Coordinates of C-alpha atoms and ligand atoms in Angstrom, one line a residue:
M1 CA 13.6 5.8 -21.7
K2 CA 13.3 4.0 -18.3
I3 CA 14.4 4.7 -14.8
I4 CA 16.0 1.8 -13.1
F5 CA 15.9 1.8 -9.3
A6 CA 18.2 -0.9 -7.8
I7 CA 18.5 -1.4 -4.1
I8 CA 21.7 -3.3 -3.3
N9 CA 24.0 -4.2 -0.5
N10 CA 26.5 -1.5 0.5
D11 CA 29.3 -4.0 0.0
D12 CA 28.4 -4.5 -3.6
A13 CA 27.8 -0.8 -4.3
P14 CA 31.3 0.2 -5.4
V15 CA 31.7 -2.6 -8.0
V16 CA 28.1 -2.2 -9.3
S17 CA 28.7 1.5 -9.8
N18 CA 32.1 0.9 -11.4
Q19 CA 30.8 -1.7 -13.8
L20 CA 27.7 0.3 -14.8
T21 CA 29.8 3.4 -15.5
R22 CA 32.4 1.4 -17.5
A23 CA 29.6 0.1 -19.6
G24 CA 28.5 3.7 -20.4
F25 CA 25.5 4.1 -18.0
T26 CA 25.0 7.2 -16.0
V27 CA 24.1 6.4 -12.4
T28 CA 23.3 8.2 -9.1
K29 CA 23.9 6.3 -5.9
M30 CA 21.8 7.3 -2.8
A31 CA 22.4 6.1 0.7
S32 CA 19.2 4.3 1.9
T33 CA 18.0 2.2 4.7
G34 CA 15.9 -1.0 4.5
G35 CA 12.7 -0.7 6.4
F36 CA 12.8 -4.3 7.7
L37 CA 16.3 -4.8 8.9
M38 CA 17.0 -1.0 9.4
R39 CA 20.4 -1.4 7.9
G40 CA 22.1 0.8 5.4
N41 CA 21.9 -0.2 1.7
S42 CA 22.4 1.6 -1.6
T43 CA 19.8 2.7 -4.1
F44 CA 21.0 3.3 -7.6
I45 CA 19.0 5.5 -10.0
A46 CA 19.9 5.1 -13.7
G47 CA 18.2 6.7 -16.6
V48 CA 18.5 4.1 -19.4
E49 CA 17.4 3.9 -23.1
D50 CA 14.8 1.2 -23.5
E51 CA 17.1 -1.0 -25.6
R52 CA 19.8 -1.1 -22.9
V53 CA 17.6 -1.9 -19.9
D54 CA 18.3 -5.6 -20.0
E55 CA 22.0 -5.0 -20.2
A56 CA 22.0 -2.7 -17.2
I57 CA 19.9 -5.2 -15.2
A58 CA 22.3 -8.0 -16.1
I59 CA 25.3 -6.0 -14.8
I60 CA 23.5 -5.2 -11.5
K61 CA 22.6 -8.9 -11.1
D62 CA 26.1 -10.1 -11.9
Y63 CA 27.7 -8.0 -9.2
S64 CA 25.0 -8.2 -6.4
R65 CA 25.4 -11.2 -4.1
R66 CA 22.7 -12.7 -1.9
R67 CA 24.1 -12.8 1.7
S68 CA 23.1 -13.3 5.3
Q69 CA 22.7 -10.0 7.2
V70 CA 22.4 -9.3 10.9
P71 CA 19.7 -6.8 11.8
S72 CA 20.6 -3.4 13.2
V73 CA 20.4 -2.6 16.9
D74 CA 17.2 -0.6 16.1
Y75 CA 15.7 -3.8 14.7
A76 CA 16.7 -5.8 17.8
Y77 CA 14.9 -3.4 20.0
R78 CA 11.7 -3.3 18.0
A79 CA 8.8 -4.7 19.9
D80 CA 7.5 -6.8 17.0
N81 CA 10.7 -8.8 16.3
M82 CA 9.9 -11.8 18.4
G83 CA 10.5 -15.0 16.6
I84 CA 12.3 -13.5 13.7
P85 CA 15.8 -15.0 13.1
S86 CA 18.9 -13.1 14.0
Q87 CA 20.3 -13.6 10.5
I88 CA 18.2 -12.9 7.4
S89 CA 18.9 -13.6 3.7
V90 CA 19.2 -10.3 1.8
G91 CA 19.6 -9.5 -1.9
G92 CA 21.2 -9.7 -4.5
A93 CA 19.4 -6.7 -5.9
T94 CA 15.8 -5.5 -5.7
I95 CA 15.1 -3.8 -9.1
F96 CA 12.2 -1.6 -10.3
V97 CA 11.9 -0.3 -13.9
V98 CA 9.7 2.7 -14.4
D99 CA 8.7 4.6 -17.6
V100 CA 10.1 8.1 -18.0
E101 CA 7.6 10.7 -19.4
R102 CA 10.2 13.4 -20.1
F103 CA 14.0 13.7 -19.7
E104 CA 15.9 17.0 -19.9
R105 CA 19.4 18.2 -18.9
A106 CA 19.4 21.9 -18.3
Ligands
2BA201 P1 14.9 -4.5 4.2 O1 13.6 -4.0 4.2 O2 15.8 -4.2 5.4 O3 14.8 -6.1 4.1 C1 15.9 -7.0 4.2 C2 15.5 -8.5 4.0 O4 14.6 -8.8 5.0 C3 14.8 -8.7 2.7 O5 15.7 -8.9 1.6 C4 13.9 -9.9 3.0 O6 14.7 -11.1 2.9 C5 13.6 -9.7 4.5 N1 12.3 -9.0 4.7 C6 11.9 -7.8 4.3 N2 10.7 -7.5 4.6 C7 10.2 -8.6 5.3 C8 9.0 -8.9 5.9 N3 7.9 -8.1 6.0 N4 8.9 -10.2 6.5 C9 9.9 -11.1 6.4 N5 11.1 -10.8 5.9 C10 11.2 -9.6 5.3 P2 15.4 -8.4 0.2 O7 14.0 -8.8 -0.2 O8 16.5 -8.8 -0.7 O9 15.4 -6.8 0.3 C11 16.5 -6.0 0.5 C12 16.2 -4.6 0.6 O10 15.6 -4.1 -0.6 C13 15.1 -4.2 1.7 O11 15.8 -4.1 2.9 C14 14.5 -2.9 1.2 O12 15.4 -1.8 1.4 C15 14.6 -3.2 -0.3 N6 13.3 -3.7 -0.8 C16 13.0 -5.0 -1.0 N7 11.7 -5.1 -1.5 C17 11.3 -3.9 -1.7 C18 10.0 -3.3 -2.1 N8 9.0 -4.1 -2.5 N9 9.8 -2.0 -2.1 C19 10.8 -1.2 -1.7 N10 12.0 -1.6 -1.2 C20 12.2 -3.0 -1.2

Protein backbone atom coordinates (compact mmCIF):
# COMPACT_ATOMS: atom_id res chain seq x y z
CA MET A 1 0.00 0.00 0.00
CA LYS A 2 1.02 3.62 -0.64
CA ILE A 3 -0.04 6.97 0.69
CA ILE A 4 -0.57 9.63 -1.95
CA PHE A 5 -0.24 13.22 -0.80
CA ALA A 6 -1.60 15.59 -3.45
CA ILE A 7 -1.48 19.36 -3.04
CA ILE A 8 -3.98 21.00 -5.35
CA ASN A 9 -5.74 24.30 -5.91
CA ASN A 10 -8.81 24.91 -3.75
CA ASP A 11 -10.87 25.50 -6.89
CA ASP A 12 -10.12 21.96 -8.11
CA ALA A 13 -10.61 20.28 -4.73
CA PRO A 14 -14.35 19.48 -4.96
CA VAL A 15 -14.13 17.81 -8.36
CA VAL A 16 -10.92 15.91 -7.50
CA SER A 17 -12.52 14.64 -4.30
CA ASN A 18 -15.68 13.68 -6.13
CA GLN A 19 -13.91 11.84 -8.93
CA LEU A 20 -11.58 9.93 -6.59
CA THR A 21 -14.51 8.88 -4.42
CA ARG A 22 -16.58 7.82 -7.44
CA ALA A 23 -13.66 5.65 -8.57
CA GLY A 24 -13.68 3.91 -5.19
CA PHE A 25 -10.74 5.63 -3.49
CA THR A 26 -10.94 6.74 0.13
CA VAL A 27 -9.56 10.26 0.59
CA THR A 28 -9.08 12.82 3.33
CA LYS A 29 -8.88 16.48 2.39
CA MET A 30 -6.96 18.88 4.61
CA ALA A 31 -6.90 22.65 4.41
CA SER A 32 -3.31 23.76 3.80
CA THR A 33 -1.33 26.86 2.90
CA GLY A 34 1.47 27.15 0.36
CA GLY A 35 4.65 28.43 1.95
CA PHE A 36 5.61 30.58 -1.01
CA LEU A 37 2.39 32.38 -1.99
CA MET A 38 0.81 31.97 1.48
CA ARG A 39 -2.52 31.15 -0.15
CA GLY A 40 -4.86 28.37 0.84
CA ASN A 41 -4.65 25.11 -1.06
CA SER A 42 -5.94 21.58 -0.42
CA THR A 43 -3.89 18.55 0.53
CA PHE A 44 -5.44 15.16 -0.17
CA ILE A 45 -4.29 12.04 1.64
CA ALA A 46 -5.25 8.77 0.01
CA GLY A 47 -4.27 5.27 1.12
CA VAL A 48 -4.12 3.30 -2.12
CA GLU A 49 -3.28 -0.29 -3.05
CA ASP A 50 -0.05 -0.42 -5.08
CA GLU A 51 -1.78 -1.55 -8.26
CA ARG A 52 -4.18 1.44 -8.23
CA VAL A 53 -1.63 4.23 -7.59
CA ASP A 54 -1.28 5.18 -11.26
CA GLU A 55 -5.07 5.28 -11.66
CA ALA A 56 -5.46 7.64 -8.69
CA ILE A 57 -2.67 9.90 -9.97
CA ALA A 58 -4.27 10.01 -13.42
CA ILE A 59 -7.57 11.20 -11.90
CA ILE A 60 -5.79 13.87 -9.82
CA LYS A 61 -3.92 15.11 -12.90
CA ASP A 62 -7.02 15.10 -15.10
CA TYR A 63 -8.92 17.40 -12.75
CA SER A 64 -6.11 19.73 -11.56
CA ARG A 65 -5.50 22.75 -13.75
CA ARG A 66 -2.38 24.91 -13.95
CA ARG A 67 -3.39 28.52 -13.34
CA SER A 68 -2.02 31.95 -12.53
CA GLN A 69 -2.41 32.94 -8.92
CA VAL A 70 -2.05 36.26 -7.14
CA PRO A 71 -0.04 36.09 -3.93
CA SER A 72 -1.78 36.73 -0.62
CA VAL A 73 -1.51 39.99 1.27
CA ASP A 74 0.95 38.27 3.66
CA TYR A 75 3.20 37.56 0.71
CA ALA A 76 2.93 41.13 -0.58
CA TYR A 77 4.21 42.43 2.74
CA ARG A 78 7.09 40.00 3.02
CA ALA A 79 10.43 41.78 2.95
CA ASP A 80 11.98 39.36 0.45
CA ASN A 81 9.41 39.60 -2.34
CA MET A 82 11.13 42.32 -4.36
CA GLY A 83 11.34 41.45 -8.03
CA ILE A 84 8.96 38.50 -7.83
CA PRO A 85 6.03 38.82 -10.27
CA SER A 86 2.55 39.62 -8.93
CA GLN A 87 1.07 36.60 -10.77
CA ILE A 88 2.66 33.18 -10.41
CA SER A 89 1.91 29.96 -12.27
CA VAL A 90 0.66 27.28 -9.84
CA GLY A 91 -0.22 23.62 -10.19
CA GLY A 92 -1.90 21.43 -11.51
CA ALA A 93 -1.03 19.06 -8.69
CA THR A 94 2.06 18.43 -6.58
CA ILE A 95 2.05 14.71 -5.77
CA PHE A 96 4.10 12.59 -3.36
CA VAL A 97 3.81 8.81 -3.12
CA VAL A 98 5.07 7.17 0.08
CA ASP A 99 5.30 3.53 1.18
CA VAL A 100 2.97 2.46 4.00
CA GLU A 101 4.56 0.15 6.58
CA ARG A 102 1.31 -0.79 8.29
CA PHE A 103 -2.38 0.02 7.84
CA GLU A 104 -5.13 -0.72 10.33
CA ARG A 105 -8.68 0.41 10.91
CA ALA A 106 -9.65 0.01 14.53
P1 LIG B 1 3.36 27.60 -2.76
O1 LIG B 1 4.52 27.23 -1.90
O2 LIG B 1 2.54 28.76 -2.33
O3 LIG B 1 3.92 27.84 -4.25
C1 LIG B 1 3.09 28.35 -5.28
C2 LIG B 1 3.85 28.44 -6.60
O4 LIG B 1 4.90 29.39 -6.44
C3 LIG B 1 4.53 27.13 -7.00
O5 LIG B 1 3.60 26.34 -7.74
C4 LIG B 1 5.69 27.64 -7.84
O6 LIG B 1 5.25 27.96 -9.16
C5 LIG B 1 6.06 28.93 -7.15
N1 LIG B 1 7.14 28.77 -6.18
C6 LIG B 1 7.13 28.03 -5.04
N2 LIG B 1 8.28 28.14 -4.36
C7 LIG B 1 9.06 28.96 -5.09
C8 LIG B 1 10.39 29.49 -4.94
N3 LIG B 1 11.14 29.18 -3.87
N4 LIG B 1 10.86 30.32 -5.90
C9 LIG B 1 10.12 30.64 -6.99
N5 LIG B 1 8.84 30.20 -7.20
C10 LIG B 1 8.33 29.37 -6.26
P2 LIG B 1 3.67 24.75 -7.57
O7 LIG B 1 5.07 24.26 -7.76
O8 LIG B 1 2.63 24.19 -8.48
O9 LIG B 1 3.27 24.45 -6.05
C11 LIG B 1 1.94 24.61 -5.58
C12 LIG B 1 1.89 24.32 -4.09
O10 LIG B 1 2.25 22.96 -3.87
C13 LIG B 1 2.89 25.11 -3.25
O11 LIG B 1 2.34 26.37 -2.90
C14 LIG B 1 3.07 24.22 -2.02
O12 LIG B 1 1.95 24.35 -1.14
C15 LIG B 1 3.01 22.83 -2.65
N6 LIG B 1 4.34 22.31 -2.99
C16 LIG B 1 4.96 22.40 -4.17
N7 LIG B 1 6.16 21.79 -4.13
C17 LIG B 1 6.28 21.28 -2.89
C18 LIG B 1 7.30 20.56 -2.21
N8 LIG B 1 8.47 20.19 -2.82
N9 LIG B 1 7.10 20.21 -0.91
C19 LIG B 1 5.95 20.56 -0.28
N10 LIG B 1 4.96 21.25 -0.86
C20 LIG B 1 5.12 21.62 -2.15
